[in-house]
Amino acid sequence: MSEEKLIHSEPEPHGKLSIIYQDEYLVAINKPNRLLVHKTRIAEEKHFFANRLLADQIGCEVYPVHRIDRATSGVLLFAYSPQGVAMTQSLFMKGEVMKEYLAVVRGFVAETGSTNESLVKHETGIEQTALTDYERLNTVEVAISVNKYPTSRYSLVRMLPKTGRTHQLRRHFNHMGHPIVGDTKYGDLRHNRMFEREWGITSLLLHAHKLTFIHPFSTQEVRLQAPLSPDFVKAMDAFAWVNNY
């Protein structure tokens, strides 16, 4: 599959979306890679959207509480009403939602760290503060030469974004010299092609793994967790990384 196809392809729905949480106010799914959250002006040609597919599946309107990139898989939260959206979004705005991502990146990342590099908003050119904490969970070195080195190194990283800027994790780790595997916009295309050739992995290895917050209506803690995407599981198996995260 070409890089252009990776960027522009969209998944056709096969069966139902995976619902990982549902109550009388909120519902969450495990969004597959390359599925848009909702219809936008810049993606008029697309046919499938998470909000419409979910609404058709459960038989009522849903409204996205937050966004994750089209290319990213994982936890995506919706509310059944505009009031539910407003109340839950306020938790995000106040920094009261813990977001945890998993990613496979090029190279060996430091065991722990954080980056507060500002990011320019594409639409306005305005710099925005952005903060990401991270923890390295595992590493691997494979005997495959991609560039000038005889081997290739990768890290499994837990990423904890404290802000929610556009493509924050993808941009931060690219700027750090550790682009996320499968990223066709900010990543290393040579490594992306190698992952496709060796293991049939064609999607972004960035997964919105967990979301934790206090329910705005019940005031109980909610812990959402989305199983890894099929391509992410392929990488875990290829590198003999135990999936216990």
PDB file of C-alpha atoms in Angstrom:
ATOM      1  CA  MET A   1       0.000   0.000   0.000  1.00  0.00           C
ATOM      2  CA  SER A   2       1.380   3.384  -0.986  1.00  0.00           C
ATOM      3  CA  GLU A   3       1.894   6.253   1.451  1.00  0.00           C
ATOM      4  CA  GLU A   4      -0.824   8.201  -0.387  1.00  0.00           C
ATOM      5  CA  LYS A   5      -3.296   5.367   0.165  1.00  0.00           C
ATOM      6  CA  LEU A   6      -2.332   5.199   3.823  1.00  0.00           C
ATOM      7  CA  ILE A   7      -3.194   8.859   4.231  1.00  0.00           C
ATOM      8  CA  HIS A   8      -6.467   8.925   2.311  1.00  0.00           C
ATOM      9  CA  SER A   9      -7.966   5.486   2.821  1.00  0.00           C
ATOM     10  CA  GLU A  10     -10.839   5.085   5.240  1.00  0.00           C
ATOM     11  CA  PRO A  11     -12.088   1.880   6.814  1.00  0.00           C
ATOM     12  CA  GLU A  12     -15.352   0.454   5.609  1.00  0.00           C
ATOM     13  CA  PRO A  13     -17.463  -0.634   8.590  1.00  0.00           C
ATOM     14  CA  HIS A  14     -17.324  -4.395   9.066  1.00  0.00           C
ATOM     15  CA  GLY A  15     -19.752  -5.280  11.807  1.00  0.00           C
ATOM     16  CA  LYS A  16     -20.508  -3.001  14.726  1.00  0.00           C
ATOM     17  CA  LEU A  17     -18.297  -0.503  16.473  1.00  0.00           C
ATOM     18  CA  SER A  18     -16.839  -1.825  19.713  1.00  0.00           C
ATOM     19  CA  ILE A  19     -18.635  -0.159  22.635  1.00  0.00           C
ATOM     20  CA  ILE A  20     -16.439  -0.179  25.749  1.00  0.00           C
ATOM     21  CA  TYR A  21     -18.687   1.864  28.059  1.00  0.00           C
ATOM     22  CA  GLN A  22     -22.322   2.905  28.125  1.00  0.00           C
ATOM     23  CA  ASP A  23     -24.687   4.459  30.650  1.00  0.00           C
ATOM     24  CA  GLU A  24     -27.702   6.785  30.454  1.00  0.00           C
ATOM     25  CA  TYR A  25     -25.524   9.839  29.770  1.00  0.00           C
ATOM     26  CA  LEU A  26     -22.310   8.715  28.040  1.00  0.00           C
ATOM     27  CA  VAL A  27     -21.085   6.071  25.615  1.00  0.00           C
ATOM     28  CA  ALA A  28     -17.521   5.258  24.567  1.00  0.00           C
ATOM     29  CA  ILE A  29     -16.160   3.226  21.676  1.00  0.00           C
ATOM     30  CA  ASN A  30     -12.815   1.804  20.631  1.00  0.00           C
ATOM     31  CA  LYS A  31     -12.340   3.827  17.433  1.00  0.00           C
ATOM     32  CA  PRO A  32     -10.483   2.031  14.643  1.00  0.00           C
ATOM     33  CA  ASN A  33      -7.597   3.672  12.795  1.00  0.00           C
ATOM     34  CA  ARG A  34      -8.490   5.987   9.883  1.00  0.00           C
ATOM     35  CA  LEU A  35     -12.101   6.553  10.974  1.00  0.00           C
ATOM     36  CA  LEU A  36     -13.100  10.207  11.311  1.00  0.00           C
ATOM     37  CA  VAL A  37     -14.910  11.293  14.477  1.00  0.00           C
ATOM     38  CA  HIS A  38     -17.461  13.350  12.529  1.00  0.00           C
ATOM     39  CA  LYS A  39     -17.938  15.013   9.164  1.00  0.00           C
ATOM     40  CA  THR A  40     -15.799  18.086   8.567  1.00  0.00           C
ATOM     41  CA  ARG A  41     -15.396  20.638   5.803  1.00  0.00           C
ATOM     42  CA  ILE A  42     -11.933  19.316   4.943  1.00  0.00           C
ATOM     43  CA  ALA A  43     -13.165  15.727   4.576  1.00  0.00           C
ATOM     44  CA  GLU A  44     -16.313  16.159   2.521  1.00  0.00           C
ATOM     45  CA  GLU A  45     -15.427  13.164   0.357  1.00  0.00           C
ATOM     46  CA  LYS A  46     -15.517  10.701   3.264  1.00  0.00           C
ATOM     47  CA  HIS A  47     -18.502   8.441   3.804  1.00  0.00           C
ATOM     48  CA  PHE A  48     -18.048   6.925   7.267  1.00  0.00           C
ATOM     49  CA  PHE A  49     -17.939   8.806  10.559  1.00  0.00           C
ATOM     50  CA  ALA A  50     -17.824   7.476  14.110  1.00  0.00           C
ATOM     51  CA  ASN A  51     -20.724   9.600  15.347  1.00  0.00           C
ATOM     52  CA  ARG A  52     -23.058   8.523  12.528  1.00  0.00           C
ATOM     53  CA  LEU A  53     -22.079   4.856  12.674  1.00  0.00           C
ATOM     54  CA  LEU A  54     -22.595   4.802  16.439  1.00  0.00           C
ATOM     55  CA  ALA A  55     -25.913   6.675  16.241  1.00  0.00           C
ATOM     56  CA  ASP A  56     -27.202   4.157  13.692  1.00  0.00           C
ATOM     57  CA  GLN A  57     -25.922   1.281  15.800  1.00  0.00           C
ATOM     58  CA  ILE A  58     -27.556   2.280  19.097  1.00  0.00           C
ATOM     59  CA  GLY A  59     -30.588   4.075  17.650  1.00  0.00           C
ATOM     60  CA  CYS A  60     -30.137   7.577  19.067  1.00  0.00           C
ATOM     61  CA  GLU A  61     -28.131  10.730  18.419  1.00  0.00           C
ATOM     62  CA  VAL A  62     -24.656  11.039  19.945  1.00  0.00           C
ATOM     63  CA  TYR A  63     -22.329  14.013  20.274  1.00  0.00           C
ATOM     64  CA  PRO A  64     -18.513  13.749  20.530  1.00  0.00           C
ATOM     65  CA  VAL A  65     -17.117  14.974  23.838  1.00  0.00           C
ATOM     66  CA  HIS A  66     -13.522  15.148  22.557  1.00  0.00           C
ATOM     67  CA  ARG A  67     -11.513  14.297  19.454  1.00  0.00           C
ATOM     68  CA  ILE A  68      -8.748  11.920  18.549  1.00  0.00           C
ATOM     69  CA  ASP A  69      -6.909  12.002  15.232  1.00  0.00           C
ATOM     70  CA  ARG A  70      -8.384  10.167  12.270  1.00  0.00           C
ATOM     71  CA  ALA A  71      -5.230   8.025  12.147  1.00  0.00           C
ATOM     72  CA  THR A  72      -5.295   7.206  15.884  1.00  0.00           C
ATOM     73  CA  SER A  73      -7.191   4.286  17.395  1.00  0.00           C
ATOM     74  CA  GLY A  74      -8.684   3.972  20.858  1.00  0.00           C
ATOM     75  CA  VAL A  75     -11.040   5.483  23.413  1.00  0.00           C
ATOM     76  CA  LEU A  76     -13.538   7.960  21.976  1.00  0.00           C
ATOM     77  CA  LEU A  77     -16.236   9.373  24.251  1.00  0.00           C
ATOM     78  CA  PHE A  78     -19.697  10.619  23.283  1.00  0.00           C
ATOM     79  CA  ALA A  79     -22.659  12.079  25.175  1.00  0.00           C
ATOM     80  CA  TYR A  80     -26.345  11.690  24.389  1.00  0.00           C
ATOM     81  CA  SER A  81     -27.136  15.392  24.794  1.00  0.00           C
ATOM     82  CA  PRO A  82     -25.532  18.812  24.343  1.00  0.00           C
ATOM     83  CA  GLN A  83     -25.758  19.238  28.130  1.00  0.00           C
ATOM     84  CA  GLY A  84     -23.777  16.035  28.620  1.00  0.00           C
ATOM     85  CA  VAL A  85     -21.173  17.271  26.151  1.00  0.00           C
ATOM     86  CA  ALA A  86     -20.804  20.611  27.938  1.00  0.00           C
ATOM     87  CA  MET A  87     -20.509  19.072  31.397  1.00  0.00           C
ATOM     88  CA  THR A  88     -17.982  16.451  30.315  1.00  0.00           C
ATOM     89  CA  GLN A  89     -15.965  18.821  28.144  1.00  0.00           C
ATOM     90  CA  SER A  90     -15.547  21.116  31.134  1.00  0.00           C
ATOM     91  CA  LEU A  91     -13.555  18.324  32.811  1.00  0.00           C
ATOM     92  CA  PHE A  92     -11.181  18.243  29.841  1.00  0.00           C
ATOM     93  CA  MET A  93     -10.850  22.017  29.866  1.00  0.00           C
ATOM     94  CA  LYS A  94     -10.005  22.022  33.594  1.00  0.00           C
ATOM     95  CA  GLY A  95      -7.408  19.262  33.177  1.00  0.00           C
ATOM     96  CA  GLU A  96      -9.437  16.789  35.229  1.00  0.00           C
ATOM     97  CA  VAL A  97      -9.317  13.983  32.663  1.00  0.00           C
ATOM     98  CA  MET A  98      -6.315  11.658  32.638  1.00  0.00           C
ATOM     99  CA  LYS A  99      -5.470  10.639  29.058  1.00  0.00           C
ATOM    100  CA  GLU A 100      -3.057   7.785  28.452  1.00  0.00           C
ATOM    101  CA  TYR A 101      -1.772   6.743  25.037  1.00  0.00           C
ATOM    102  CA  LEU A 102       0.495   3.927  23.896  1.00  0.00           C
ATOM    103  CA  ALA A 103       2.816   4.315  20.916  1.00  0.00           C
ATOM    104  CA  VAL A 104       5.674   2.604  19.112  1.00  0.00           C
ATOM    105  CA  VAL A 105       8.374   5.112  18.229  1.00  0.00           C
ATOM    106  CA  ARG A 106      11.690   5.022  16.394  1.00  0.00           C
ATOM    107  CA  GLY A 107      14.790   4.778  18.578  1.00  0.00           C
ATOM    108  CA  PHE A 108      15.365   4.292  22.296  1.00  0.00           C
ATOM    109  CA  VAL A 109      13.494   6.921  24.306  1.00  0.00           C
ATOM    110  CA  ALA A 110      14.639   8.020  27.777  1.00  0.00           C
ATOM    111  CA  GLU A 111      13.070   5.969  30.584  1.00  0.00           C
ATOM    112  CA  THR A 112      10.926   8.912  31.699  1.00  0.00           C
ATOM    113  CA  GLY A 113      10.615  12.530  30.726  1.00  0.00           C
ATOM    114  CA  SER A 114       8.423  15.385  29.608  1.00  0.00           C
ATOM    115  CA  THR A 115       8.392  17.993  26.883  1.00  0.00           C
ATOM    116  CA  ASN A 116       6.749  21.399  27.002  1.00  0.00           C
ATOM    117  CA  GLU A 117       7.632  22.537  23.507  1.00  0.00           C
ATOM    118  CA  SER A 118       5.046  25.017  22.230  1.00  0.00           C
ATOM    119  CA  LEU A 119       3.195  24.065  19.059  1.00  0.00           C
ATOM    120  CA  VAL A 120       1.975  26.418  16.362  1.00  0.00           C
ATOM    121  CA  LYS A 121      -1.728  26.130  15.571  1.00  0.00           C
ATOM    122  CA  HIS A 122      -1.920  25.456  11.849  1.00  0.00           C
ATOM    123  CA  GLU A 123      -5.053  27.524  11.199  1.00  0.00           C
ATOM    124  CA  THR A 124      -3.877  30.721  12.904  1.00  0.00           C
ATOM    125  CA  GLY A 125      -0.092  30.471  13.199  1.00  0.00           C
ATOM    126  CA  ILE A 126      -0.414  31.203  16.927  1.00  0.00           C
ATOM    127  CA  GLU A 127       1.913  29.392  19.343  1.00  0.00           C
ATOM    128  CA  GLN A 128       0.152  27.266  21.947  1.00  0.00           C
ATOM    129  CA  THR A 129       1.579  25.795  25.120  1.00  0.00           C
ATOM    130  CA  ALA A 130       1.755  21.999  25.025  1.00  0.00           C
ATOM    131  CA  LEU A 131       2.878  19.542  27.698  1.00  0.00           C
ATOM    132  CA  THR A 132       3.451  15.810  27.365  1.00  0.00           C
ATOM    133  CA  ASP A 133       4.818  13.438  30.018  1.00  0.00           C
ATOM    134  CA  TYR A 134       6.030  10.016  28.971  1.00  0.00           C
ATOM    135  CA  GLU A 135       7.419   6.712  30.229  1.00  0.00           C
ATOM    136  CA  ARG A 136       9.295   4.092  28.253  1.00  0.00           C
ATOM    137  CA  LEU A 137       7.770   0.665  28.756  1.00  0.00           C
ATOM    138  CA  ASN A 138       9.919  -1.539  26.521  1.00  0.00           C
ATOM    139  CA  THR A 139      12.558  -1.518  23.782  1.00  0.00           C
ATOM    140  CA  VAL A 140      13.659  -3.733  20.934  1.00  0.00           C
ATOM    141  CA  GLU A 141      16.528  -3.835  18.446  1.00  0.00           C
ATOM    142  CA  VAL A 142      15.876  -5.787  15.258  1.00  0.00           C
ATOM    143  CA  ALA A 143      18.456  -6.978  12.735  1.00  0.00           C
ATOM    144  CA  ILE A 144      16.909  -5.012   9.873  1.00  0.00           C
ATOM    145  CA  SER A 145      18.710  -2.126   8.225  1.00  0.00           C
ATOM    146  CA  VAL A 146      16.471   0.778   7.245  1.00  0.00           C
ATOM    147  CA  ASN A 147      18.994   3.529   6.689  1.00  0.00           C
ATOM    148  CA  LYS A 148      22.736   3.616   7.374  1.00  0.00           C
ATOM    149  CA  TYR A 149      22.627   1.474  10.510  1.00  0.00           C
ATOM    150  CA  PRO A 150      22.703  -2.348  10.412  1.00  0.00           C
ATOM    151  CA  THR A 151      19.902  -2.619  12.983  1.00  0.00           C
ATOM    152  CA  SER A 152      16.752  -0.677  13.877  1.00  0.00           C
ATOM    153  CA  ARG A 153      15.640   0.341  17.368  1.00  0.00           C
ATOM    154  CA  TYR A 154      12.153   0.992  18.674  1.00  0.00           C
ATOM    155  CA  SER A 155      10.489   1.862  21.980  1.00  0.00           C
ATOM    156  CA  LEU A 156       7.060   1.213  23.400  1.00  0.00           C
ATOM    157  CA  VAL A 157       6.034   4.414  25.157  1.00  0.00           C
ATOM    158  CA  ARG A 158       3.237   5.443  27.496  1.00  0.00           C
ATOM    159  CA  MET A 159       2.319   9.049  26.676  1.00  0.00           C
ATOM    160  CA  LEU A 160       0.395  11.305  29.048  1.00  0.00           C
ATOM    161  CA  PRO A 161      -0.673  14.528  27.307  1.00  0.00           C
ATOM    162  CA  LYS A 162      -1.538  17.299  29.760  1.00  0.00           C
ATOM    163  CA  THR A 163      -2.869  19.536  26.984  1.00  0.00           C
ATOM    164  CA  GLY A 164      -4.833  18.689  23.850  1.00  0.00           C
ATOM    165  CA  ARG A 165      -3.215  20.398  20.891  1.00  0.00           C
ATOM    166  CA  THR A 166      -3.655  19.220  17.306  1.00  0.00           C
ATOM    167  CA  HIS A 167      -1.370  16.233  16.616  1.00  0.00           C
ATOM    168  CA  GLN A 168       0.397  17.022  19.909  1.00  0.00           C
ATOM    169  CA  LEU A 169       1.919  13.604  20.544  1.00  0.00           C
ATOM    170  CA  ARG A 170       2.906  13.049  16.924  1.00  0.00           C
ATOM    171  CA  ARG A 171       4.570  16.464  16.694  1.00  0.00           C
ATOM    172  CA  HIS A 172       6.260  16.339  20.081  1.00  0.00           C
ATOM    173  CA  PHE A 173       7.883  12.967  19.489  1.00  0.00           C
ATOM    174  CA  ASN A 174       8.909  13.843  15.956  1.00  0.00           C
ATOM    175  CA  HIS A 175      10.604  16.967  17.288  1.00  0.00           C
ATOM    176  CA  MET A 176      12.366  14.801  19.895  1.00  0.00           C
ATOM    177  CA  GLY A 177      13.799  12.614  17.114  1.00  0.00           C
ATOM    178  CA  HIS A 178      11.482   9.684  17.945  1.00  0.00           C
ATOM    179  CA  PRO A 179       8.663   9.779  15.373  1.00  0.00           C
ATOM    180  CA  ILE A 180       5.744   7.433  15.863  1.00  0.00           C
ATOM    181  CA  VAL A 181       5.786   4.432  13.535  1.00  0.00           C
ATOM    182  CA  GLY A 182       3.134   4.640  10.825  1.00  0.00           C
ATOM    183  CA  ASP A 183       2.880   8.422  10.921  1.00  0.00           C
ATOM    184  CA  THR A 184       2.635   9.528   7.285  1.00  0.00           C
ATOM    185  CA  LYS A 185       2.632  13.253   8.109  1.00  0.00           C
ATOM    186  CA  TYR A 186       5.358  13.673  10.756  1.00  0.00           C
ATOM    187  CA  GLY A 187       7.042  10.274  10.761  1.00  0.00           C
ATOM    188  CA  ASP A 188       9.857   8.446   8.998  1.00  0.00           C
ATOM    189  CA  LEU A 189       8.493   6.947   5.786  1.00  0.00           C
ATOM    190  CA  ARG A 190      11.408   4.513   5.474  1.00  0.00           C
ATOM    191  CA  HIS A 191      10.507   2.857   8.770  1.00  0.00           C
ATOM    192  CA  ASN A 192       6.800   2.931   7.894  1.00  0.00           C
ATOM    193  CA  ARG A 193       7.532   1.015   4.699  1.00  0.00           C
ATOM    194  CA  MET A 194       9.677  -1.500   6.556  1.00  0.00           C
ATOM    195  CA  PHE A 195       6.867  -2.217   9.034  1.00  0.00           C
ATOM    196  CA  GLU A 196       4.492  -2.803   6.127  1.00  0.00           C
ATOM    197  CA  ARG A 197       6.972  -5.041   4.308  1.00  0.00           C
ATOM    198  CA  GLU A 198       8.035  -7.119   7.321  1.00  0.00           C
ATOM    199  CA  TRP A 199       4.846  -7.371   9.381  1.00  0.00           C
ATOM    200  CA  GLY A 200       1.986  -6.040   7.254  1.00  0.00           C
ATOM    201  CA  ILE A 201       1.521  -3.042   9.572  1.00  0.00           C
ATOM    202  CA  THR A 202       0.033  -0.091   7.688  1.00  0.00           C
ATOM    203  CA  SER A 203      -1.583   2.108  10.355  1.00  0.00           C
ATOM    204  CA  LEU A 204      -0.350   4.645  12.886  1.00  0.00           C
ATOM    205  CA  LEU A 205       0.916   2.912  16.026  1.00  0.00           C
ATOM    206  CA  LEU A 206      -0.659   5.451  18.358  1.00  0.00           C
ATOM    207  CA  HIS A 207      -3.497   4.223  20.555  1.00  0.00           C
ATOM    208  CA  ALA A 208      -5.706   6.200  22.958  1.00  0.00           C
ATOM    209  CA  HIS A 209      -5.492   3.491  25.596  1.00  0.00           C
ATOM    210  CA  LYS A 210      -7.142   4.875  28.732  1.00  0.00           C
ATOM    211  CA  LEU A 211      -9.359   7.735  29.849  1.00  0.00           C
ATOM    212  CA  THR A 212     -10.069   8.374  33.533  1.00  0.00           C
ATOM    213  CA  PHE A 213     -12.396  11.025  34.960  1.00  0.00           C
ATOM    214  CA  ILE A 214     -15.116  11.733  37.500  1.00  0.00           C
ATOM    215  CA  HIS A 215     -18.523  11.224  35.906  1.00  0.00           C
ATOM    216  CA  PRO A 216     -20.194  14.653  35.621  1.00  0.00           C
ATOM    217  CA  PHE A 217     -23.621  13.261  36.597  1.00  0.00           C
ATOM    218  CA  SER A 218     -22.976  10.348  38.977  1.00  0.00           C
ATOM    219  CA  THR A 219     -19.724  11.808  40.452  1.00  0.00           C
ATOM    220  CA  GLN A 220     -18.254   8.276  40.351  1.00  0.00           C
ATOM    221  CA  GLU A 221     -14.825   7.598  38.882  1.00  0.00           C
ATOM    222  CA  VAL A 222     -14.929   6.216  35.357  1.00  0.00           C
ATOM    223  CA  ARG A 223     -11.966   4.285  33.955  1.00  0.00           C
ATOM    224  CA  LEU A 224     -12.170   3.539  30.252  1.00  0.00           C
ATOM    225  CA  GLN A 225      -9.707   1.247  28.481  1.00  0.00           C
ATOM    226  CA  ALA A 226      -9.625   0.266  24.813  1.00  0.00           C
ATOM    227  CA  PRO A 227      -7.980  -2.952  23.615  1.00  0.00           C
ATOM    228  CA  LEU A 228      -5.095  -2.454  21.190  1.00  0.00           C
ATOM    229  CA  SER A 229      -5.758  -2.198  17.462  1.00  0.00           C
ATOM    230  CA  PRO A 230      -4.955  -5.194  15.212  1.00  0.00           C
ATOM    231  CA  ASP A 231      -1.810  -3.529  13.810  1.00  0.00           C
ATOM    232  CA  PHE A 232      -0.630  -2.613  17.311  1.00  0.00           C
ATOM    233  CA  VAL A 233      -1.081  -6.241  18.369  1.00  0.00           C
ATOM    234  CA  LYS A 234       1.014  -7.305  15.349  1.00  0.00           C
ATOM    235  CA  ALA A 235       3.848  -5.060  16.561  1.00  0.00           C
ATOM    236  CA  MET A 236       3.590  -6.358  20.123  1.00  0.00           C
ATOM    237  CA  ASP A 237       3.784  -9.936  18.825  1.00  0.00           C
ATOM    238  CA  ALA A 238       6.631  -9.195  16.413  1.00  0.00           C
ATOM    239  CA  PHE A 239       8.733  -7.712  19.210  1.00  0.00           C
ATOM    240  CA  ALA A 240       7.688 -10.249  21.873  1.00  0.00           C
ATOM    241  CA  TRP A 241       6.315  -7.461  24.059  1.00  0.00           C
ATOM    242  CA  VAL A 242       3.814  -8.788  26.576  1.00  0.00           C
ATOM    243  CA  ASN A 243       0.493  -7.001  26.274  1.00  0.00           C
ATOM    244  CA  ASN A 244      -0.123  -6.354  29.970  1.00  0.00           C
ATOM    245  CA  TYR A 245      -0.572  -2.606  29.882  1.00  0.00           C
TER     246      TYR A 245
END
